[in-house]
Coordinates of C-alpha atoms in Angstrom, one line a residue:
Chain A
M880 CA -140.9 144.9 78.9
G881 CA -142.2 147.5 81.3
F882 CA -141.6 145.1 84.2
L883 CA -137.9 145.7 83.7
D884 CA -138.2 149.5 84.3
R885 CA -136.8 151.2 87.3
D886 CA -140.3 152.2 88.5
H887 CA -141.3 148.5 88.7
S888 CA -138.2 147.6 90.7
I889 CA -138.6 150.1 93.6
A890 CA -138.4 148.2 96.9
P891 CA -141.6 147.9 98.9
P892 CA -141.4 149.0 102.6
G893 CA -139.7 146.4 104.7
F894 CA -137.5 145.1 101.8
N895 CA -134.3 143.6 103.2
R896 CA -131.4 145.4 101.7
W897 CA -129.1 142.4 102.2
L898 CA -131.0 140.8 99.2
V899 CA -129.3 143.2 96.9
P900 CA -125.6 141.9 97.3
P901 CA -126.5 138.3 96.3
A902 CA -128.4 139.7 93.3
A903 CA -125.3 141.7 92.3
L904 CA -123.0 138.7 93.1
A905 CA -125.1 136.4 90.8
V906 CA -124.3 138.7 87.9
H907 CA -120.7 139.2 88.7
L908 CA -120.0 135.5 89.4
C909 CA -121.3 134.8 85.9
I910 CA -119.4 137.5 84.0
G911 CA -116.2 136.7 86.0
Q912 CA -116.0 133.6 83.7
A913 CA -114.0 136.0 81.5
Y914 CA -110.9 135.2 83.5
A915 CA -111.3 131.5 83.0
T916 CA -110.8 131.4 79.3
S917 CA -107.3 129.7 79.6
V918 CA -109.2 126.5 80.4
Y919 CA -110.1 126.0 76.7
K920 CA -107.5 128.2 75.0
T921 CA -105.3 125.2 73.9
A922 CA -108.4 123.4 72.7
L923 CA -109.4 126.3 70.5
V924 CA -105.9 126.7 69.1
K925 CA -106.0 123.0 68.0
H926 CA -109.6 123.2 66.8
F927 CA -109.1 126.3 64.6
G928 CA -105.5 125.5 63.7
A929 CA -104.8 129.1 64.9
S930 CA -101.9 130.6 66.9
L931 CA -102.1 131.4 70.6
T932 CA -102.2 135.1 69.7
E933 CA -105.1 134.6 67.4
V934 CA -107.1 132.8 70.0
G935 CA -106.0 135.3 72.7
V936 CA -107.6 138.1 70.7
I937 CA -111.0 136.7 71.7
F938 CA -110.3 137.7 75.3
S939 CA -108.7 141.0 74.4
I940 CA -111.7 142.0 72.3
A941 CA -114.0 141.1 75.3
I942 CA -112.0 143.3 77.7
V943 CA -111.8 146.2 75.3
M944 CA -115.6 146.0 74.8
L945 CA -116.1 145.8 78.5
G946 CA -114.4 149.2 79.0
L947 CA -116.1 150.7 75.9
S948 CA -119.6 149.5 76.8
A949 CA -119.3 150.5 80.4
A950 CA -118.2 154.0 79.3
V951 CA -120.9 154.4 76.7
M952 CA -123.8 152.7 78.5
G953 CA -123.1 154.0 82.0
T954 CA -125.7 156.8 81.8
W955 CA -128.2 154.4 80.3
V956 CA -127.7 152.0 83.2
D957 CA -128.1 154.8 85.7
T958 CA -131.3 156.0 84.0
N959 CA -133.0 152.7 83.4
G960 CA -132.1 151.0 86.7
P961 CA -130.3 147.8 87.6
R962 CA -133.0 145.3 86.6
K963 CA -133.1 146.4 83.0
A964 CA -129.3 146.6 83.0
M965 CA -128.8 143.1 84.4
F966 CA -131.4 141.7 82.0
T967 CA -129.7 143.3 79.1
S968 CA -126.3 142.2 80.3
A969 CA -127.6 138.6 80.5
M970 CA -128.9 138.7 77.0
F971 CA -125.6 140.0 75.6
W972 CA -123.4 137.7 77.8
V973 CA -125.5 134.6 77.0
G974 CA -125.9 135.6 73.3
G975 CA -122.1 135.9 73.1
F976 CA -121.8 132.2 74.3
L977 CA -124.5 131.1 71.8
I978 CA -122.9 132.9 68.8
G979 CA -119.5 131.7 70.0
S980 CA -120.6 128.1 70.1
V981 CA -121.9 128.4 66.5
G982 CA -118.5 129.7 65.5
I983 CA -116.8 126.7 67.2
F984 CA -119.2 124.1 65.7
T985 CA -118.8 125.6 62.2
R986 CA -115.0 126.3 62.6
Q987 CA -115.4 130.1 62.0
L988 CA -113.1 131.9 64.4
W989 CA -114.5 135.3 63.4
L990 CA -117.9 134.3 64.8
V991 CA -116.2 133.6 68.1
Y992 CA -114.6 137.1 68.0
L993 CA -118.0 138.5 67.2
G994 CA -119.9 136.4 69.8
Y995 CA -117.8 136.0 72.9
G996 CA -115.6 139.0 72.1
V997 CA -117.9 141.8 70.9
V998 CA -121.4 140.7 72.0
G999 CA -120.3 139.0 75.2
G1000 CA -117.9 141.9 75.9
I1001 CA -120.9 144.3 75.8
G1002 CA -122.6 142.1 78.3
L1003 CA -119.5 142.2 80.5
G1004 CA -119.4 146.0 80.6
I1005 CA -123.1 146.5 81.3
G1006 CA -123.1 143.7 83.9
Y1007 CA -120.0 145.0 85.7
I1008 CA -121.5 148.4 86.4
S1009 CA -125.2 147.4 86.6
P1010 CA -125.4 146.9 90.4
V1011 CA -122.8 149.5 91.5
S1012 CA -124.9 152.7 91.9
T1013 CA -127.8 150.6 93.4
L1014 CA -125.6 149.1 96.0
I1015 CA -124.1 152.5 96.9
K1016 CA -127.7 153.8 97.4
W1017 CA -128.7 150.8 99.6
F1018 CA -125.5 151.0 101.7
P1019 CA -124.7 154.8 102.2
D1020 CA -123.3 153.8 105.5
R1021 CA -120.9 151.1 104.1
P1022 CA -120.5 151.7 100.4
G1023 CA -117.0 150.1 100.3
L1024 CA -118.4 146.9 101.9
A1025 CA -121.3 146.8 99.5
T1026 CA -119.4 147.3 96.2
G1027 CA -116.6 145.0 97.5
M1028 CA -119.1 142.2 97.9
A1029 CA -120.3 142.5 94.4
I1030 CA -117.0 143.1 92.6
M1031 CA -115.5 140.2 94.6
G1032 CA -117.8 138.1 92.5
F1033 CA -116.0 139.1 89.3
G1034 CA -112.8 137.7 90.9
G1035 CA -114.7 134.6 92.2
G1036 CA -116.4 133.8 88.9
A1037 CA -113.2 132.4 87.4
L1038 CA -112.6 130.2 90.5
I1039 CA -116.0 128.6 89.8
A1040 CA -115.8 128.5 86.0
S1041 CA -112.3 126.9 85.8
P1042 CA -113.0 123.6 87.6
V1043 CA -116.6 123.4 86.3
S1044 CA -115.4 123.9 82.7
Q1045 CA -112.6 121.3 83.1
A1046 CA -115.1 118.8 84.4
L1047 CA -117.6 119.5 81.6
L1048 CA -114.9 119.3 78.9
K1049 CA -114.0 115.9 80.2
A1050 CA -117.6 114.8 80.3
Y1051 CA -118.3 116.0 76.8
D1052 CA -115.2 114.5 75.1
P1053 CA -115.1 110.7 74.8
N1054 CA -111.3 110.9 74.4
S1055 CA -110.7 112.7 77.7
G1056 CA -108.8 109.7 79.2
A1057 CA -106.1 109.7 76.5
Q1058 CA -102.6 110.7 77.4
G1059 CA -101.8 114.3 76.5
W1060 CA -105.5 114.9 76.0
V1061 CA -106.7 118.3 74.6
A1062 CA -110.4 118.9 74.6
S1063 CA -112.1 118.7 71.1
G1064 CA -113.8 121.7 69.6
D1065 CA -117.1 119.9 69.8
A1066 CA -116.6 119.6 73.6
V1067 CA -115.8 123.4 73.9
G1068 CA -118.9 124.2 71.8
K1069 CA -121.1 122.1 74.1
L1070 CA -119.4 123.8 77.1
F1071 CA -120.4 127.2 75.7
L1072 CA -124.0 126.1 75.3
T1073 CA -124.1 124.7 78.9
L1074 CA -122.6 127.9 80.3
A1075 CA -125.1 130.0 78.4
V1076 CA -128.0 128.2 80.0
V1077 CA -126.6 128.3 83.5
Y1078 CA -125.6 131.9 83.3
L1079 CA -129.0 132.9 81.9
V1080 CA -130.7 131.4 84.9
Y1081 CA -128.3 133.0 87.4
M1082 CA -128.3 136.4 85.8
L1083 CA -132.1 136.5 85.6
F1084 CA -132.2 135.5 89.3
G1085 CA -130.1 138.6 89.9
A1086 CA -132.2 140.8 87.7
F1087 CA -135.5 139.8 89.3
T1088 CA -134.1 140.0 92.9
V1089 CA -132.5 143.4 92.7
R1090 CA -134.5 146.4 93.9
V1091 CA -133.8 150.1 94.0
P1092 CA -134.6 152.0 97.2
A1093 CA -137.5 154.5 97.3
D1094 CA -136.6 158.2 97.1
G1095 CA -135.7 159.4 100.5
W1096 CA -135.0 156.0 101.9
R1097 CA -132.1 155.6 104.3
P1098 CA -131.0 152.7 106.6
A1099 CA -132.2 152.6 110.2
G1100 CA -129.9 154.7 112.4
F1101 CA -128.0 156.2 109.5
D1102 CA -127.1 159.9 110.0
P1103 CA -126.0 161.6 106.7
S1104 CA -124.4 164.5 108.7
K1105 CA -121.7 162.1 109.9
V1106 CA -120.8 161.3 106.3
K1107 CA -120.4 165.0 105.6
A1108 CA -117.9 165.2 108.4
A1109 CA -115.2 163.5 106.1
K1110 CA -113.4 166.2 104.1
L1111 CA -113.4 164.3 100.8
V1112 CA -117.0 163.0 101.0
T1113 CA -119.5 165.2 99.3
T1114 CA -123.3 165.4 99.9
E1115 CA -123.5 167.3 96.5
N1116 CA -123.9 165.6 93.1
V1117 CA -121.9 165.9 89.9
S1118 CA -123.2 164.6 86.6
A1119 CA -121.2 162.2 84.5
K1120 CA -120.8 164.9 81.8
N1121 CA -119.3 167.3 84.3
A1122 CA -117.3 164.7 86.2
I1123 CA -115.0 164.0 83.2
K1124 CA -114.2 167.7 83.1
T1125 CA -112.8 167.6 86.7
R1126 CA -109.2 167.1 87.6
Q1127 CA -110.3 164.6 90.3
F1128 CA -111.8 162.2 87.7
W1129 CA -108.5 162.1 85.8
L1130 CA -106.4 161.8 88.9
V1131 CA -108.4 158.8 90.0
W1132 CA -108.2 157.5 86.4
V1133 CA -104.4 157.6 86.6
A1134 CA -104.3 156.0 90.1
L1135 CA -106.5 153.2 88.9
F1136 CA -104.6 152.8 85.6
C1137 CA -101.3 152.5 87.5
N1138 CA -102.6 150.1 90.1
V1139 CA -104.2 147.8 87.4
T1140 CA -101.2 148.0 85.1
A1141 CA -98.9 146.9 87.9
G1142 CA -101.2 144.1 89.0
I1143 CA -101.6 142.7 85.5
G1144 CA -97.8 142.7 85.2
I1145 CA -97.7 139.9 87.8
L1146 CA -101.0 138.2 86.9
E1147 CA -100.3 137.8 83.2
Q1148 CA -96.9 136.2 83.9
A1149 CA -97.7 134.5 87.2
A1150 CA -97.0 130.8 86.3
P1151 CA -93.8 131.3 84.3
M1152 CA -92.6 134.1 86.6
I1153 CA -92.4 132.0 89.7
Q1154 CA -90.6 129.2 87.8
D1155 CA -88.1 131.7 86.4
F1156 CA -87.5 133.3 89.8
F1157 CA -86.3 130.0 91.2
R1158 CA -84.4 128.7 88.2
Q1159 CA -81.1 127.1 89.1
S1160 CA -77.8 127.5 87.3
D1161 CA -78.5 124.2 85.4
G1162 CA -81.6 125.8 83.8
K1163 CA -84.1 123.8 85.9
S1164 CA -86.6 125.5 88.2
L1165 CA -87.2 124.5 91.8
V1166 CA -90.9 125.2 91.1
S1167 CA -92.7 122.6 89.1
A1168 CA -95.5 123.4 86.6
G1169 CA -98.1 121.9 89.1
V1170 CA -96.8 124.1 91.9
A1171 CA -96.9 127.1 89.6
A1172 CA -100.5 126.4 88.8
G1173 CA -101.3 126.3 92.5
F1174 CA -99.6 129.7 92.8
V1175 CA -101.9 131.1 90.1
G1176 CA -104.9 129.7 92.1
L1177 CA -103.6 131.4 95.2
L1178 CA -103.3 134.7 93.4
S1179 CA -106.9 134.3 92.3
I1180 CA -107.9 134.0 95.9
G1181 CA -105.8 137.0 96.8
N1182 CA -107.5 139.0 94.0
M1183 CA -111.0 138.0 95.2
S1184 CA -110.4 138.4 98.9
G1185 CA -108.6 141.8 98.4
R1186 CA -111.7 143.1 96.6
F1187 CA -113.9 142.4 99.6
A1188 CA -111.5 143.0 102.5
W1189 CA -109.7 146.2 101.4
S1190 CA -112.9 147.8 100.0
A1191 CA -114.7 147.1 103.3
T1192 CA -111.7 148.5 105.2
S1193 CA -111.9 151.7 103.1
D1194 CA -115.2 152.5 104.9
I1195 CA -113.1 153.0 108.1
T1196 CA -109.9 154.4 106.7
G1197 CA -111.3 156.5 103.9
R1198 CA -110.8 155.9 100.2
K1199 CA -107.8 158.2 99.6
R1200 CA -105.9 156.6 102.5
I1201 CA -106.5 153.1 101.3
Y1202 CA -105.4 154.0 97.8
M1203 CA -102.2 155.4 99.4
V1204 CA -101.7 151.9 100.8
Y1205 CA -102.4 150.1 97.5
L1206 CA -100.0 152.4 95.6
G1207 CA -97.4 153.3 98.3
V1208 CA -97.1 150.0 100.1
G1209 CA -97.5 148.3 96.7
A1210 CA -94.5 150.1 95.4
V1211 CA -92.4 149.0 98.4
L1212 CA -93.5 145.4 98.1
Y1213 CA -92.8 145.4 94.3
T1214 CA -89.3 146.7 95.1
V1215 CA -88.7 144.0 97.7
L1216 CA -90.1 141.4 95.2
A1217 CA -87.7 142.7 92.5
L1218 CA -84.6 142.8 94.7
A1219 CA -85.1 139.9 97.2
G1220 CA -88.0 137.9 95.9
S1221 CA -85.8 135.0 94.8
S1222 CA -84.3 134.5 98.3
A1223 CA -87.2 132.3 99.5
T1224 CA -90.4 130.9 97.9
A1225 CA -92.5 131.7 101.0
L1226 CA -91.4 135.4 100.8
Y1227 CA -92.1 135.5 97.0
V1228 CA -95.6 134.0 97.4
A1229 CA -96.5 136.2 100.4
L1230 CA -95.4 139.4 98.5
A1231 CA -97.3 138.4 95.3
F1232 CA -100.4 137.5 97.3
V1233 CA -100.5 141.0 99.0
I1234 CA -99.7 142.8 95.8
I1235 CA -102.6 141.1 94.0
S1236 CA -104.9 141.7 96.9
F1237 CA -104.1 145.5 96.4
Y1238 CA -104.9 145.1 92.7
G1239 CA -108.3 143.6 93.5
G1240 CA -108.9 146.2 96.2
G1241 CA -108.3 149.0 93.8
F1242 CA -111.1 147.8 91.5
A1243 CA -113.6 147.3 94.4
T1244 CA -112.9 150.5 96.2
V1245 CA -113.1 152.9 93.2
P1246 CA -116.9 153.0 93.0
A1247 CA -117.1 154.2 96.6
Y1248 CA -114.2 156.7 95.9
L1249 CA -116.3 158.1 93.0
R1250 CA -119.4 158.3 95.3
D1251 CA -117.4 160.3 97.8
L1252 CA -116.1 162.7 95.2
F1253 CA -119.1 163.1 92.9
G1254 CA -122.2 162.0 94.9
T1255 CA -124.7 159.2 94.1
F1256 CA -126.5 161.0 91.2
Q1257 CA -124.7 159.4 88.2
V1258 CA -122.0 157.4 90.0
G1259 CA -122.7 154.3 87.8
A1260 CA -122.1 156.4 84.6
I1261 CA -119.0 157.9 86.1
H1262 CA -117.7 154.5 87.1
G1263 CA -118.4 153.3 83.6
R1264 CA -116.3 156.1 82.1
L1265 CA -113.5 155.4 84.6
L1266 CA -113.3 151.7 83.5
T1267 CA -111.6 152.9 80.3
A1268 CA -108.5 152.9 82.6
W1269 CA -108.9 149.2 82.9
S1270 CA -109.0 148.7 79.2
A1271 CA -105.9 150.9 78.8
A1272 CA -104.1 149.0 81.5
G1273 CA -105.1 145.7 79.9
V1274 CA -103.2 146.7 76.9
A1275 CA -100.3 148.6 78.6
G1276 CA -99.5 146.0 81.4
P1277 CA -98.8 143.0 79.2
L1278 CA -97.2 145.2 76.6
I1279 CA -94.7 146.7 79.1
V1280 CA -93.9 143.3 80.7
N1281 CA -93.6 141.3 77.5
S1282 CA -91.5 143.8 75.6
I1283 CA -89.1 144.1 78.5
L1284 CA -88.9 140.3 79.0
D1285 CA -88.4 139.8 75.3
A1286 CA -85.3 142.0 75.5
Q1287 CA -84.0 139.9 78.4
G1288 CA -84.0 136.5 76.7
K1289 CA -86.1 133.6 75.6
P1290 CA -88.8 132.0 77.7
G1291 CA -87.4 129.1 79.7
Q1292 CA -84.0 130.8 80.0
L1293 CA -85.1 133.8 82.2
N1294 CA -84.2 134.1 85.8
A1295 CA -85.1 136.5 88.7
A1296 CA -82.7 139.2 87.4
S1297 CA -84.4 139.2 84.1
Y1298 CA -87.6 140.4 85.8
Q1299 CA -86.0 143.3 87.6
P1300 CA -86.4 146.0 84.9
A1301 CA -90.1 145.1 84.4
L1302 CA -90.8 145.1 88.1
L1303 CA -89.0 148.3 88.7
T1304 CA -90.9 149.9 85.9
M1305 CA -94.1 148.9 87.7
V1306 CA -92.7 150.5 90.9
A1307 CA -92.3 153.8 88.9
L1308 CA -95.8 153.5 87.7
L1309 CA -97.1 152.9 91.2
V1310 CA -95.2 156.0 92.4
V1311 CA -97.0 158.0 89.6
G1312 CA -100.3 156.6 90.8
F1313 CA -99.4 157.4 94.4
V1314 CA -98.7 161.1 93.5
A1315 CA -101.9 161.3 91.4
N1316 CA -104.0 160.0 94.4
L1317 CA -102.2 162.4 96.7
L1318 CA -103.4 165.3 94.6
V1319 CA -107.1 164.4 94.8
K1320 CA -109.0 167.2 96.5
P1321 CA -112.8 167.9 96.9
V1322 CA -114.5 168.7 93.6
D1323 CA -115.0 172.4 92.9
A1324 CA -118.5 173.7 93.7
R1325 CA -119.0 174.9 90.1
F1326 CA -119.4 171.3 89.0
H1327 CA -122.1 170.5 91.5
E1328 CA -125.7 170.0 90.2
S1329 CA -128.3 172.4 91.3
R1330 CA -131.7 170.7 91.8
P1331 CA -133.5 172.1 88.7
E1332 CA -130.4 171.2 86.5
R1333 CA -130.3 167.8 88.0
H1334 CA -133.9 167.2 87.0
K1335 CA -133.2 168.5 83.5
S1336 CA -130.1 166.3 83.2
T1337 CA -132.2 163.3 84.1
L1338 CA -134.8 164.1 81.5
E1339 CA -132.1 164.6 78.8
A1340 CA -130.5 161.3 79.7
Chain B
M1082 CA -128.2 142.6 110.2
S1083 CA -129.5 146.0 109.0
S1084 CA -133.0 146.1 107.6
T1085 CA -134.7 148.9 105.7
A1086 CA -136.4 151.8 107.4
P1087 CA -138.5 154.1 105.2
T1088 CA -138.0 157.7 106.4
H1089 CA -141.4 158.9 105.1
G1090 CA -144.6 157.6 103.5
A1091 CA -147.0 155.0 104.8
H1092 CA -145.7 152.5 107.3
Q1093 CA -146.6 149.0 106.4
P1094 CA -145.8 145.8 108.3
V1095 CA -142.2 144.9 107.9
N1096 CA -141.5 141.7 105.9
K1097 CA -138.0 140.5 106.7
S1098 CA -138.3 137.8 104.1
T1099 CA -135.6 135.8 105.9
G1100 CA -136.3 132.6 103.9
R1101 CA -135.8 134.5 100.6
L1102 CA -132.6 136.0 102.0
V1103 CA -131.2 132.6 103.0
V1104 CA -132.1 131.1 99.6
A1105 CA -130.5 134.0 97.8
W1106 CA -127.2 133.8 99.7
I1107 CA -127.1 130.0 99.3
L1108 CA -127.6 130.3 95.6
V1109 CA -124.4 132.4 95.3
G1110 CA -122.6 131.1 98.3
I1111 CA -122.4 127.4 97.4
P1112 CA -120.8 127.9 93.9
L1113 CA -118.4 130.4 95.4
A1114 CA -117.5 128.1 98.2
Y1115 CA -117.0 125.2 95.7
G1116 CA -114.7 127.4 93.6
V1117 CA -112.6 128.5 96.6
F1118 CA -112.4 124.8 97.8
Q1119 CA -111.3 123.6 94.4
T1120 CA -108.7 126.3 94.1
L1121 CA -107.4 125.7 97.6
T1122 CA -107.0 122.0 96.7
Q1123 CA -104.8 123.1 93.8
V1124 CA -102.9 125.6 96.0
A1125 CA -102.0 122.7 98.3
A1126 CA -99.3 121.7 95.8
L1127 CA -97.6 124.9 96.6
F1128 CA -97.0 124.0 100.2
G1129 CA -96.7 120.2 99.7

């Protein structure tokens, strides 16, 4: 398997660096399927005779494993290079679908937990961080643009997987024309097998297209001295081991955690929330279920486009400033949403769209923020460790919103006022994140790697 | 479009590999465009 090694993926002279973003996108578009699980959730509930919560655990395990594997495998990914990491990610992600399909065909839910949740989740984590440090090295002049392009794929993956999965489930189930149709378990199993094959091809395309730049390479016309001109951008390097000892790492962790928790608060409740906000006194909502589904789709586009647009903008504004926008303007928009969101549908939709674009932007900008603070040396590993903030937010966000809403009333009886405590809690969280981001200063020189130590660290890794 | 420029080492003829670049972007661009189109079709209900 030597052909997967970093040494075999060094770009030859003349290699076009714009081949690297589609390679990264190929991987992220595949693993982004994780956000399209709702398509077959009801089918699995019926097939296994399980509760929504029991089936929902599949997704929760996958996201927890994403954070854990990114944190644990980050240094391995940096050391072995993107090709081996993407290949490994493909094996786990595809393996997860295959094991999951066996679980579905044999009606063993634990096998779906193990397959899609644990094995697939490991593929998610490795795949998510695999192209990040490589992109940053290829685009030292536009790191935000580069990582935004790749991480946009994670948002876009669900946009592709949802309609494709719906079409395949209809094709695989002979009863798909029936009224009130719910896909059979057999159809979901076949869907898993199909996705496994398609994702294997796409992820291997990414793995064999990606290249790392040769040592000392830099883009034509790029002047590193201009990068140094920015106060928060270092030309030094900090190892992953040392990075987690710095205050800066934990301040960015808090900022990301707050931004993600607030975003998940809206995303998780998107469809029922818009209906509840425009519920009339007779209990009926002005927003139909179909329109609410369209709203969820619009948020997905906001999430995806925010990843690219805001991250690319951060190359001009600087990472700290753009995070001030995500958290500061985000807090203001959340407040308006809580207090005046029910006054007009257009206002509600516009506010939610921008808030979710900030949520996506936070994800896409953070690798470049880490590059600015800690250098390129082990930025992938540091990013992996930072993604534990995502796992924590994935638990905290829904927990905060659901527990507050549970105290407000039963689903179907809630209105705009019922959401105010939850939304204002998110405002408080965003203010905490804003302050954390404000406190970010350059990393102390004692954490910087000296060249001999850097070499030693690489050997140890 | 920026291309690579080695700062040291032997200089070899530059292969821009435009065809490969186009194919790579099409491979990821078409599914993404399809997904966005499908979603926008669904979003239309929001404004209809």
